[in-house]
Amino acid sequence: MLLNPKHIHQDLLSTLSFDKRQKDDTPHTALLIGPQGQLVCWTTNKNQPFSHDPQSEGEQQHERNGDITHSGAVANGEENDQNEDRVHEEEKQDVDEVEEEEEEPYLEDPERLRLILGLASQWEEDASPRVECELGRVLLHPIPLPPPEIPASGVPLPTVRTTLPSSFVLVLNGSSRTPWTTLNAKADEFRERWKVHAGI
């Protein structure tokens, strides 16, 4: 079977496509790798954020104008400054804790790719396809390869024994809020496109 890199790349890009009207996050990085972790093709969607900014519109307005509190209420100039500072400090600590728990670290593409490849190369098909880590959620989905062509018995050919992989692995990476159902649906979409191009 001959693989067309252009088709593979287009299929991966289509898998990462998302509708801005969707409420759920979608995967932002997709890789197709061999059974031993060899990279076949990869792509990333720059329009899909790697991490979510928990800062609300009210908080952004507070930073710009200085007259809106983190809760969005108008600040009363007659309030005790010490109480206001204490409230703001507590809210800041809460926001910091949420950021630590929910945000994935932003990594440049080469570093993110290296970490995902390292993770995927250790995966076995009998293990869970779902992984939650510092990169967010990672789904590993086997992609079948068509069986090797067997020449007609009447054609004399030298016997060459090679171990051909039976499948590749699709790796989808989303944020910690990307639903597993969305990742699975995207993997199924790629699998159907793959079957068409691979002639399975």
N, C-alpha and C. Protein backbone atom coordinates (compact mmCIF):
# COMPACT_ATOMS: atom_id res chain seq x y z
N MET A 1 0.84 -1.19 0.00
CA MET A 1 0.00 0.00 0.00
C MET A 1 0.88 1.24 0.00
N LEU A 2 0.55 2.19 -0.88
CA LEU A 2 1.28 3.45 -0.93
C LEU A 2 0.47 4.51 -0.20
N LEU A 3 1.12 5.20 0.71
CA LEU A 3 0.46 6.26 1.46
C LEU A 3 0.71 7.60 0.80
N ASN A 4 -0.32 8.37 0.67
CA ASN A 4 -0.20 9.71 0.11
C ASN A 4 -0.14 10.71 1.25
N PRO A 5 1.04 11.29 1.50
CA PRO A 5 1.17 12.22 2.64
C PRO A 5 0.18 13.39 2.56
N LYS A 6 -0.11 13.83 1.34
CA LYS A 6 -1.04 14.95 1.18
C LYS A 6 -2.43 14.57 1.68
N HIS A 7 -2.88 13.36 1.34
CA HIS A 7 -4.20 12.91 1.79
C HIS A 7 -4.23 12.76 3.31
N ILE A 8 -3.15 12.21 3.86
CA ILE A 8 -3.11 12.02 5.31
C ILE A 8 -3.18 13.37 6.02
N HIS A 9 -2.40 14.33 5.53
CA HIS A 9 -2.38 15.65 6.16
C HIS A 9 -3.74 16.32 6.07
N GLN A 10 -4.38 16.21 4.92
CA GLN A 10 -5.72 16.80 4.76
C GLN A 10 -6.73 16.14 5.70
N ASP A 11 -6.61 14.82 5.84
CA ASP A 11 -7.53 14.11 6.74
C ASP A 11 -7.32 14.55 8.19
N LEU A 12 -6.06 14.74 8.58
CA LEU A 12 -5.79 15.19 9.95
C LEU A 12 -6.33 16.60 10.17
N LEU A 13 -6.13 17.48 9.19
CA LEU A 13 -6.65 18.84 9.30
C LEU A 13 -8.17 18.84 9.42
N SER A 14 -8.83 18.00 8.62
CA SER A 14 -10.29 17.91 8.68
C SER A 14 -10.75 17.43 10.05
N THR A 15 -9.96 16.55 10.65
CA THR A 15 -10.31 16.03 11.97
C THR A 15 -10.25 17.13 13.03
N LEU A 16 -9.36 18.10 12.84
CA LEU A 16 -9.21 19.18 13.83
C LEU A 16 -10.17 20.34 13.59
N SER A 17 -10.91 20.31 12.49
CA SER A 17 -11.81 21.42 12.20
C SER A 17 -12.87 21.52 13.29
N PHE A 18 -13.30 22.75 13.58
CA PHE A 18 -14.31 22.94 14.62
C PHE A 18 -15.20 24.11 14.25
N ASP A 19 -16.40 24.08 14.78
CA ASP A 19 -17.39 25.12 14.57
C ASP A 19 -17.34 26.07 15.76
N LYS A 20 -17.14 27.35 15.50
CA LYS A 20 -17.05 28.33 16.60
C LYS A 20 -18.33 28.39 17.43
N ARG A 21 -19.43 27.89 16.88
CA ARG A 21 -20.68 27.89 17.63
C ARG A 21 -20.73 26.74 18.63
N GLN A 22 -19.78 25.80 18.51
CA GLN A 22 -19.77 24.68 19.45
C GLN A 22 -19.36 25.17 20.83
N LYS A 23 -20.00 24.61 21.85
CA LYS A 23 -19.65 24.96 23.22
C LYS A 23 -18.47 24.14 23.71
N ASP A 24 -18.33 22.93 23.21
CA ASP A 24 -17.27 22.04 23.68
C ASP A 24 -15.96 22.31 22.96
N ASP A 25 -14.86 22.14 23.68
CA ASP A 25 -13.55 22.22 23.06
C ASP A 25 -13.36 21.03 22.12
N THR A 26 -12.56 21.23 21.10
CA THR A 26 -12.22 20.15 20.18
C THR A 26 -10.71 19.92 20.23
N PRO A 27 -10.22 18.80 19.71
CA PRO A 27 -8.77 18.57 19.75
C PRO A 27 -8.02 19.62 18.94
N HIS A 28 -6.82 19.97 19.38
CA HIS A 28 -6.02 20.97 18.69
C HIS A 28 -4.78 20.39 18.03
N THR A 29 -4.44 19.13 18.34
CA THR A 29 -3.25 18.50 17.77
C THR A 29 -3.59 17.07 17.39
N ALA A 30 -3.12 16.65 16.21
CA ALA A 30 -3.37 15.28 15.73
C ALA A 30 -2.09 14.71 15.14
N LEU A 31 -1.82 13.45 15.47
CA LEU A 31 -0.65 12.75 14.94
C LEU A 31 -1.07 11.39 14.42
N LEU A 32 -0.40 10.92 13.40
CA LEU A 32 -0.53 9.54 12.95
C LEU A 32 0.85 8.92 13.09
N ILE A 33 0.93 7.85 13.88
CA ILE A 33 2.23 7.26 14.16
C ILE A 33 2.19 5.77 13.87
N GLY A 34 3.40 5.20 13.72
CA GLY A 34 3.53 3.76 13.54
C GLY A 34 3.45 3.05 14.88
N PRO A 35 3.42 1.71 14.85
CA PRO A 35 3.28 0.94 16.09
C PRO A 35 4.39 1.18 17.10
N GLN A 36 5.59 1.51 16.63
CA GLN A 36 6.71 1.74 17.53
C GLN A 36 6.94 3.22 17.82
N GLY A 37 5.96 4.03 17.47
CA GLY A 37 6.08 5.45 17.76
C GLY A 37 6.70 6.27 16.65
N GLN A 38 6.89 5.68 15.46
CA GLN A 38 7.45 6.44 14.35
C GLN A 38 6.41 7.45 13.85
N LEU A 39 6.83 8.68 13.70
CA LEU A 39 5.91 9.73 13.26
C LEU A 39 5.67 9.62 11.76
N VAL A 40 4.41 9.49 11.37
CA VAL A 40 4.03 9.43 9.96
C VAL A 40 3.62 10.81 9.48
N CYS A 41 2.75 11.47 10.25
CA CYS A 41 2.26 12.80 9.87
C CYS A 41 1.66 13.46 11.11
N TRP A 42 1.67 14.77 11.14
CA TRP A 42 1.07 15.47 12.27
C TRP A 42 0.61 16.85 11.82
N THR A 43 -0.29 17.44 12.58
CA THR A 43 -0.74 18.80 12.32
C THR A 43 -1.34 19.37 13.60
N THR A 44 -1.44 20.68 13.64
CA THR A 44 -2.04 21.35 14.79
C THR A 44 -2.92 22.48 14.30
N ASN A 45 -3.94 22.79 15.04
CA ASN A 45 -4.89 23.84 14.69
C ASN A 45 -4.59 25.06 15.53
N LYS A 46 -4.01 26.08 14.93
CA LYS A 46 -3.64 27.28 15.68
C LYS A 46 -4.86 28.07 16.14
N ASN A 47 -6.01 27.84 15.49
CA ASN A 47 -7.22 28.58 15.87
C ASN A 47 -7.89 28.01 17.10
N GLN A 48 -7.52 26.78 17.47
CA GLN A 48 -8.12 26.17 18.66
C GLN A 48 -7.14 26.36 19.81
N PRO A 49 -7.52 27.12 20.87
CA PRO A 49 -6.58 27.42 21.96
C PRO A 49 -6.13 26.17 22.69
N PHE A 50 -4.86 26.18 23.13
CA PHE A 50 -4.31 25.06 23.88
C PHE A 50 -4.83 25.06 25.30
N SER A 51 -5.11 26.22 25.84
CA SER A 51 -5.64 26.29 27.20
C SER A 51 -6.66 27.40 27.28
N HIS A 52 -7.53 27.28 28.25
CA HIS A 52 -8.64 28.20 28.41
C HIS A 52 -8.25 29.31 29.38
N ASP A 53 -8.59 30.55 29.02
CA ASP A 53 -8.34 31.67 29.91
C ASP A 53 -9.56 31.85 30.80
N PRO A 54 -9.43 31.54 32.09
CA PRO A 54 -10.59 31.61 32.98
C PRO A 54 -11.03 33.03 33.28
N GLN A 55 -10.31 34.03 32.78
CA GLN A 55 -10.63 35.41 33.09
C GLN A 55 -11.93 35.80 32.40
N SER A 56 -12.87 36.29 33.14
CA SER A 56 -14.17 36.66 32.57
C SER A 56 -14.10 38.06 31.97
N GLU A 57 -15.16 38.39 31.22
CA GLU A 57 -15.22 39.72 30.62
C GLU A 57 -15.23 40.80 31.68
N GLY A 58 -15.91 40.53 32.81
CA GLY A 58 -15.94 41.51 33.88
C GLY A 58 -14.57 41.76 34.47
N GLU A 59 -13.77 40.68 34.60
CA GLU A 59 -12.42 40.82 35.13
C GLU A 59 -11.54 41.63 34.19
N GLN A 60 -11.70 41.38 32.86
CA GLN A 60 -10.92 42.12 31.89
C GLN A 60 -11.27 43.60 31.95
N GLN A 61 -12.57 43.91 32.13
CA GLN A 61 -13.00 45.30 32.22
C GLN A 61 -12.44 45.94 33.48
N HIS A 62 -12.35 45.16 34.56
CA HIS A 62 -11.77 45.65 35.80
C HIS A 62 -10.32 46.06 35.57
N GLU A 63 -9.58 45.26 34.82
CA GLU A 63 -8.18 45.57 34.57
C GLU A 63 -8.05 46.82 33.71
N ARG A 64 -9.00 47.00 32.76
CA ARG A 64 -8.91 48.15 31.86
C ARG A 64 -9.34 49.44 32.56
N ASN A 65 -10.47 49.41 33.30
CA ASN A 65 -11.05 50.63 33.83
C ASN A 65 -10.79 50.85 35.31
N GLY A 66 -10.54 49.79 36.04
CA GLY A 66 -10.28 49.92 37.46
C GLY A 66 -11.52 50.22 38.28
N ASP A 67 -12.72 50.07 37.69
CA ASP A 67 -13.93 50.40 38.43
C ASP A 67 -14.87 49.22 38.56
N ILE A 68 -14.44 48.04 38.18
CA ILE A 68 -15.26 46.84 38.29
C ILE A 68 -14.49 45.81 39.11
N THR A 69 -15.15 45.22 40.09
CA THR A 69 -14.48 44.20 40.89
C THR A 69 -14.47 42.88 40.13
N HIS A 70 -13.78 41.85 40.66
CA HIS A 70 -13.71 40.54 40.01
C HIS A 70 -15.09 39.90 39.89
N SER A 71 -15.99 40.25 40.79
CA SER A 71 -17.33 39.68 40.72
C SER A 71 -18.21 40.42 39.72
N GLY A 72 -17.72 41.54 39.18
CA GLY A 72 -18.47 42.29 38.18
C GLY A 72 -19.31 43.41 38.77
N ALA A 73 -19.29 43.58 40.10
CA ALA A 73 -20.09 44.63 40.73
C ALA A 73 -19.31 45.94 40.74
N VAL A 74 -20.04 47.07 40.70
CA VAL A 74 -19.38 48.38 40.74
C VAL A 74 -18.82 48.60 42.13
N ALA A 75 -17.57 49.04 42.22
CA ALA A 75 -16.92 49.25 43.51
C ALA A 75 -17.46 50.52 44.17
N ASN A 76 -17.69 50.43 45.45
CA ASN A 76 -18.17 51.58 46.22
C ASN A 76 -16.97 52.27 46.85
N GLY A 77 -16.78 53.54 46.52
CA GLY A 77 -15.61 54.25 47.01
C GLY A 77 -15.60 54.44 48.51
N GLU A 78 -16.77 54.30 49.18
CA GLU A 78 -16.84 54.50 50.62
C GLU A 78 -16.55 53.22 51.39
N GLU A 79 -16.34 52.10 50.69
CA GLU A 79 -16.05 50.85 51.40
C GLU A 79 -14.66 50.92 52.01
N ASN A 80 -14.51 50.14 53.02
CA ASN A 80 -13.22 50.08 53.69
C ASN A 80 -12.19 49.47 52.75
N ASP A 81 -11.07 50.18 52.52
CA ASP A 81 -10.04 49.70 51.59
C ASP A 81 -9.45 48.38 52.03
N GLN A 82 -9.30 48.20 53.34
CA GLN A 82 -8.71 46.95 53.82
C GLN A 82 -9.59 45.76 53.49
N ASN A 83 -10.90 45.91 53.69
CA ASN A 83 -11.82 44.82 53.37
C ASN A 83 -11.81 44.52 51.88
N GLU A 84 -11.77 45.57 51.06
CA GLU A 84 -11.77 45.38 49.61
C GLU A 84 -10.50 44.66 49.17
N ASP A 85 -9.36 45.08 49.75
CA ASP A 85 -8.10 44.42 49.40
C ASP A 85 -8.11 42.96 49.80
N ARG A 86 -8.69 42.68 50.99
CA ARG A 86 -8.74 41.29 51.46
C ARG A 86 -9.61 40.44 50.53
N VAL A 87 -10.76 40.99 50.10
CA VAL A 87 -11.65 40.26 49.19
C VAL A 87 -10.95 40.00 47.87
N HIS A 88 -10.28 41.02 47.35
CA HIS A 88 -9.57 40.86 46.07
C HIS A 88 -8.46 39.83 46.18
N GLU A 89 -7.78 39.81 47.33
CA GLU A 89 -6.69 38.86 47.51
C GLU A 89 -7.23 37.43 47.56
N GLU A 90 -8.37 37.24 48.25
CA GLU A 90 -8.98 35.91 48.31
C GLU A 90 -9.44 35.46 46.93
N GLU A 91 -10.05 36.38 46.17
CA GLU A 91 -10.50 36.03 44.82
C GLU A 91 -9.33 35.72 43.91
N LYS A 92 -8.24 36.47 44.09
CA LYS A 92 -7.05 36.21 43.28
C LYS A 92 -6.49 34.82 43.57
N GLN A 93 -6.49 34.43 44.85
CA GLN A 93 -6.02 33.10 45.21
C GLN A 93 -6.91 32.03 44.59
N ASP A 94 -8.24 32.27 44.60
CA ASP A 94 -9.16 31.30 43.99
C ASP A 94 -8.90 31.16 42.50
N VAL A 95 -8.68 32.30 41.81
CA VAL A 95 -8.41 32.25 40.38
C VAL A 95 -7.11 31.52 40.11
N ASP A 96 -6.09 31.80 40.95
CA ASP A 96 -4.79 31.13 40.76
C ASP A 96 -4.93 29.63 40.93
N GLU A 97 -5.74 29.19 41.92
CA GLU A 97 -5.94 27.76 42.13
C GLU A 97 -6.64 27.13 40.94
N VAL A 98 -7.64 27.83 40.39
CA VAL A 98 -8.35 27.30 39.21
C VAL A 98 -7.40 27.19 38.04
N GLU A 99 -6.54 28.21 37.85
CA GLU A 99 -5.59 28.18 36.74
C GLU A 99 -4.64 27.02 36.88
N GLU A 100 -4.17 26.77 38.12
CA GLU A 100 -3.23 25.67 38.34
C GLU A 100 -3.88 24.33 38.04
N GLU A 101 -5.18 24.20 38.39
CA GLU A 101 -5.86 22.92 38.21
C GLU A 101 -6.31 22.70 36.77
N GLU A 102 -6.74 23.79 36.07
CA GLU A 102 -7.40 23.60 34.79
C GLU A 102 -6.52 23.89 33.59
N GLU A 103 -5.58 24.81 33.70
CA GLU A 103 -4.82 25.19 32.52
C GLU A 103 -3.71 24.20 32.22
N GLU A 104 -3.60 23.86 30.94
CA GLU A 104 -2.45 23.08 30.51
C GLU A 104 -1.34 24.05 30.13
N PRO A 105 -0.10 23.69 30.36
CA PRO A 105 0.99 24.60 30.01
C PRO A 105 1.08 24.78 28.51
N TYR A 106 1.34 26.02 28.08
CA TYR A 106 1.53 26.25 26.65
C TYR A 106 2.92 25.77 26.28
N LEU A 107 2.99 24.95 25.27
CA LEU A 107 4.26 24.44 24.79
C LEU A 107 4.36 24.70 23.29
N GLU A 108 5.55 25.06 22.84
CA GLU A 108 5.76 25.20 21.40
C GLU A 108 5.58 23.84 20.74
N ASP A 109 5.25 23.87 19.45
CA ASP A 109 4.94 22.63 18.74
C ASP A 109 6.00 21.54 18.87
N PRO A 110 7.30 21.84 18.70
CA PRO A 110 8.30 20.76 18.80
C PRO A 110 8.30 20.06 20.16
N GLU A 111 8.16 20.84 21.23
CA GLU A 111 8.18 20.25 22.57
C GLU A 111 6.91 19.44 22.82
N ARG A 112 5.76 19.98 22.42
CA ARG A 112 4.50 19.25 22.58
C ARG A 112 4.54 17.96 21.77
N LEU A 113 5.05 18.05 20.55
CA LEU A 113 5.14 16.87 19.69
C LEU A 113 6.03 15.80 20.31
N ARG A 114 7.15 16.22 20.87
CA ARG A 114 8.08 15.26 21.48
C ARG A 114 7.43 14.55 22.66
N LEU A 115 6.71 15.29 23.49
CA LEU A 115 6.07 14.69 24.66
C LEU A 115 4.95 13.73 24.25
N ILE A 116 4.16 14.13 23.25
CA ILE A 116 3.07 13.25 22.80
C ILE A 116 3.63 11.98 22.18
N LEU A 117 4.69 12.11 21.39
CA LEU A 117 5.31 10.93 20.78
C LEU A 117 5.85 9.99 21.84
N GLY A 118 6.48 10.55 22.86
CA GLY A 118 7.00 9.71 23.94
C GLY A 118 5.89 8.97 24.66
N LEU A 119 4.78 9.65 24.88
CA LEU A 119 3.63 9.03 25.53
C LEU A 119 3.03 7.94 24.65
N ALA A 120 2.85 8.24 23.37
CA ALA A 120 2.19 7.30 22.45
C ALA A 120 3.05 6.08 22.18
N SER A 121 4.37 6.24 22.17
CA SER A 121 5.24 5.11 21.86
C SER A 121 5.21 4.04 22.96
N GLN A 122 4.76 4.40 24.16
CA GLN A 122 4.69 3.45 25.26
C GLN A 122 3.30 2.81 25.38
N TRP A 123 2.39 3.21 24.51
CA TRP A 123 1.01 2.73 24.63
C TRP A 123 0.85 1.36 23.99
N GLU A 124 0.10 0.50 24.65
CA GLU A 124 -0.25 -0.82 24.11
C GLU A 124 -1.75 -0.84 23.83
N GLU A 125 -2.13 -1.58 22.79
CA GLU A 125 -3.54 -1.58 22.37
C GLU A 125 -4.48 -2.14 23.43
N ASP A 126 -3.94 -2.98 24.32
CA ASP A 126 -4.81 -3.53 25.37
C ASP A 126 -4.91 -2.59 26.57
N ALA A 127 -4.21 -1.46 26.51
CA ALA A 127 -4.29 -0.46 27.59
C ALA A 127 -5.41 0.53 27.27
N SER A 128 -5.73 1.36 28.24
CA SER A 128 -6.79 2.35 28.04
C SER A 128 -6.36 3.34 26.96
N PRO A 129 -7.26 3.66 26.02
CA PRO A 129 -6.92 4.63 24.98
C PRO A 129 -7.01 6.08 25.46
N ARG A 130 -7.45 6.27 26.70
CA ARG A 130 -7.62 7.62 27.23
C ARG A 130 -6.51 7.94 28.24
N VAL A 131 -5.87 9.07 28.03
CA VAL A 131 -4.79 9.49 28.92
C VAL A 131 -5.03 10.94 29.32
N GLU A 132 -4.99 11.21 30.61
CA GLU A 132 -5.05 12.59 31.10
C GLU A 132 -3.71 12.92 31.72
N CYS A 133 -3.11 14.02 31.25
CA CYS A 133 -1.78 14.39 31.72
C CYS A 133 -1.64 15.90 31.67
N GLU A 134 -0.40 16.39 31.84
CA GLU A 134 -0.18 17.83 31.84
C GLU A 134 -0.47 18.46 30.48
N LEU A 135 -0.56 17.64 29.43
CA LEU A 135 -0.88 18.15 28.10
C LEU A 135 -2.38 18.26 27.86
N GLY A 136 -3.18 17.82 28.82
CA GLY A 136 -4.63 17.80 28.65
C GLY A 136 -5.10 16.37 28.47
N ARG A 137 -6.03 16.17 27.56
CA ARG A 137 -6.55 14.83 27.27
C ARG A 137 -5.96 14.32 25.96
N VAL A 138 -5.53 13.07 25.99
CA VAL A 138 -4.93 12.44 24.81
C VAL A 138 -5.69 11.15 24.53
N LEU A 139 -6.17 11.01 23.30
CA LEU A 139 -6.86 9.80 22.88
C LEU A 139 -6.00 9.07 21.85
N LEU A 140 -5.79 7.77 22.06
CA LEU A 140 -5.02 6.95 21.13
C LEU A 140 -5.97 5.96 20.48
N HIS A 141 -6.04 5.99 19.15
CA HIS A 141 -7.05 5.24 18.41
C HIS A 141 -6.38 4.43 17.30
N PRO A 142 -6.44 3.09 17.35
CA PRO A 142 -5.82 2.27 16.29
C PRO A 142 -6.49 2.52 14.94
N ILE A 143 -5.68 2.63 13.91
CA ILE A 143 -6.16 2.82 12.54
C ILE A 143 -5.70 1.62 11.71
N PRO A 144 -6.61 0.78 11.24
CA PRO A 144 -6.20 -0.45 10.55
C PRO A 144 -5.55 -0.18 9.20
N LEU A 145 -4.62 -1.05 8.85
CA LEU A 145 -3.99 -1.01 7.53
C LEU A 145 -4.57 -2.13 6.68
N PRO A 146 -4.67 -1.94 5.38
CA PRO A 146 -5.16 -3.03 4.53
C PRO A 146 -4.19 -4.19 4.54
N PRO A 147 -4.66 -5.42 4.39
CA PRO A 147 -3.75 -6.57 4.38
C PRO A 147 -2.79 -6.48 3.20
N PRO A 148 -1.57 -6.99 3.36
CA PRO A 148 -0.60 -6.95 2.26
C PRO A 148 -1.09 -7.75 1.06
N GLU A 149 -0.74 -7.26 -0.11
CA GLU A 149 -1.15 -7.95 -1.33
C GLU A 149 -0.37 -9.25 -1.48
N ILE A 150 -1.09 -10.32 -1.78
CA ILE A 150 -0.46 -11.63 -1.98
C ILE A 150 -0.40 -11.91 -3.47
N PRO A 151 0.79 -12.07 -4.04
CA PRO A 151 0.90 -12.31 -5.48
C PRO A 151 0.29 -13.64 -5.87
N ALA A 152 -0.08 -13.74 -7.13
CA ALA A 152 -0.64 -15.00 -7.64
C ALA A 152 0.36 -16.13 -7.45
N SER A 153 -0.17 -17.33 -7.15
CA SER A 153 0.70 -18.46 -6.84
C SER A 153 1.57 -18.87 -8.02
N GLY A 154 1.16 -18.54 -9.25
CA GLY A 154 1.94 -18.94 -10.42
C GLY A 154 3.11 -18.04 -10.71
N VAL A 155 3.24 -16.93 -9.98
CA VAL A 155 4.33 -15.99 -10.23
C VAL A 155 5.47 -16.29 -9.28
N PRO A 156 6.62 -16.74 -9.82
CA PRO A 156 7.76 -17.04 -8.92
C PRO A 156 8.41 -15.77 -8.41
N LEU A 157 8.40 -15.61 -7.10
CA LEU A 157 9.03 -14.45 -6.48
C LEU A 157 9.89 -14.92 -5.32
N PRO A 158 10.98 -14.22 -5.07
CA PRO A 158 11.80 -14.60 -3.91
C PRO A 158 11.02 -14.37 -2.62
N THR A 159 11.25 -15.25 -1.67
CA THR A 159 10.55 -15.15 -0.39
C THR A 159 11.25 -14.13 0.49
N VAL A 160 10.54 -13.09 0.83
CA VAL A 160 11.07 -12.05 1.71
C VAL A 160 10.14 -11.95 2.90
N ARG A 161 10.66 -12.28 4.05
CA ARG A 161 9.85 -12.23 5.25
C ARG A 161 10.05 -10.89 5.95
N THR A 162 9.01 -10.12 5.97
CA THR A 162 9.04 -8.82 6.65
C THR A 162 7.86 -8.74 7.61
N THR A 163 8.09 -8.06 8.69
CA THR A 163 7.02 -7.86 9.66
C THR A 163 6.32 -6.54 9.36
N LEU A 164 5.13 -6.65 8.81
CA LEU A 164 4.38 -5.45 8.46
C LEU A 164 3.42 -5.10 9.59
N PRO A 165 3.31 -3.82 9.92
CA PRO A 165 2.37 -3.44 10.98
C PRO A 165 0.94 -3.67 10.52
N SER A 166 0.09 -4.02 11.45
CA SER A 166 -1.32 -4.23 11.13
C SER A 166 -2.14 -2.96 11.28
N SER A 167 -1.55 -1.97 11.95
CA SER A 167 -2.29 -0.72 12.15
C SER A 167 -1.34 0.41 12.49
N PHE A 168 -1.81 1.63 12.26
CA PHE A 168 -1.18 2.83 12.75
C PHE A 168 -1.95 3.27 14.00
N VAL A 169 -1.52 4.35 14.60
CA VAL A 169 -2.22 4.89 15.77
C VAL A 169 -2.48 6.37 15.54
N LEU A 170 -3.75 6.75 15.65
CA LEU A 170 -4.12 8.16 15.60
C LEU A 170 -4.08 8.71 17.02
N VAL A 171 -3.40 9.83 17.20
CA VAL A 171 -3.29 10.46 18.52
C VAL A 171 -3.94 11.84 18.44
N LEU A 172 -4.95 12.05 19.26
CA LEU A 172 -5.62 13.35 19.33
C LEU A 172 -5.39 13.97 20.69
N ASN A 173 -4.98 15.24 20.70
CA ASN A 173 -4.70 15.95 21.94
C ASN A 173 -5.63 17.15 22.05
N GLY A 174 -6.38 17.21 23.16
CA GLY A 174 -7.24 18.35 23.43
C GLY A 174 -6.96 18.89 24.82
N SER A 175 -7.71 19.90 25.21
CA SER A 175 -7.54 20.45 26.55
C SER A 175 -8.19 19.53 27.57
N SER A 176 -8.06 19.88 28.84
CA SER A 176 -8.66 19.06 29.89
C SER A 176 -10.18 19.15 29.88
N ARG A 177 -10.73 20.11 29.13
CA ARG A 177 -12.18 20.24 29.04
C ARG A 177 -12.75 19.64 27.77
N THR A 178 -11.91 19.13 26.89
CA THR A 178 -12.42 18.50 25.67
C THR A 178 -13.12 17.19 26.04
N PRO A 179 -14.40 17.04 25.74
CA PRO A 179 -15.11 15.81 26.12
C PRO A 179 -14.53 14.59 25.41
N TRP A 180 -14.51 13.47 26.11
CA TRP A 180 -14.03 12.23 25.48
C TRP A 180 -14.94 11.85 24.32
N THR A 181 -16.22 12.17 24.42
CA THR A 181 -17.13 11.85 23.32
C THR A 181 -16.73 12.61 22.05
N THR A 182 -16.28 13.85 22.21
CA THR A 182 -15.82 14.63 21.06
C THR A 182 -14.56 14.03 20.46
N LEU A 183 -13.61 13.64 21.31
CA LEU A 183 -12.38 13.02 20.81
C LEU A 183 -12.69 11.72 20.07
N ASN A 184 -13.57 10.90 20.64
CA ASN A 184 -13.93 9.64 19.98
C ASN A 184 -14.62 9.89 18.65
N ALA A 185 -15.50 10.88 18.60
CA ALA A 185 -16.20 11.19 17.35
C ALA A 185 -15.22 11.66 16.28
N LYS A 186 -14.24 12.48 16.67
CA LYS A 186 -13.23 12.95 15.72
C LYS A 186 -12.37 11.79 15.22
N ALA A 187 -12.04 10.86 16.12
CA ALA A 187 -11.25 9.69 15.71
C ALA A 187 -12.03 8.84 14.72
N ASP A 188 -13.33 8.68 14.95
CA ASP A 188 -14.16 7.91 14.01
C ASP A 188 -14.23 8.59 12.65
N GLU A 189 -14.29 9.93 12.65
CA GLU A 189 -14.31 10.67 11.39
C GLU A 189 -13.04 10.38 10.59
N PHE A 190 -11.90 10.45 11.27
CA PHE A 190 -10.64 10.19 10.57
C PHE A 190 -10.58 8.76 10.06
N ARG A 191 -11.05 7.84 10.87
CA ARG A 191 -11.02 6.43 10.49
C ARG A 191 -11.82 6.19 9.20
N GLU A 192 -12.98 6.83 9.07
CA GLU A 192 -13.79 6.67 7.86
C GLU A 192 -13.09 7.25 6.64
N ARG A 193 -12.47 8.42 6.80
CA ARG A 193 -11.73 9.01 5.67
C ARG A 193 -10.54 8.12 5.30
N TRP A 194 -9.90 7.57 6.31
CA TRP A 194 -8.74 6.70 6.10
C TRP A 194 -9.14 5.47 5.29
N LYS A 195 -10.27 4.89 5.62
CA LYS A 195 -10.72 3.70 4.90
C LYS A 195 -10.91 3.98 3.42
N VAL A 196 -11.42 5.17 3.11
CA VAL A 196 -11.64 5.53 1.70
C VAL A 196 -10.31 5.64 0.97
N HIS A 197 -9.36 6.37 1.56
CA HIS A 197 -8.08 6.58 0.89
C HIS A 197 -7.21 5.33 0.87
N ALA A 198 -7.35 4.48 1.91
CA ALA A 198 -6.54 3.27 1.97
C ALA A 198 -7.18 2.11 1.21
N GLY A 199 -8.42 2.28 0.81
CA GLY A 199 -9.10 1.22 0.06
C GLY A 199 -9.44 0.02 0.91
N ILE A 200 -9.76 0.26 2.16
CA ILE A 200 -10.11 -0.85 3.05
C ILE A 200 -11.59 -1.19 2.90
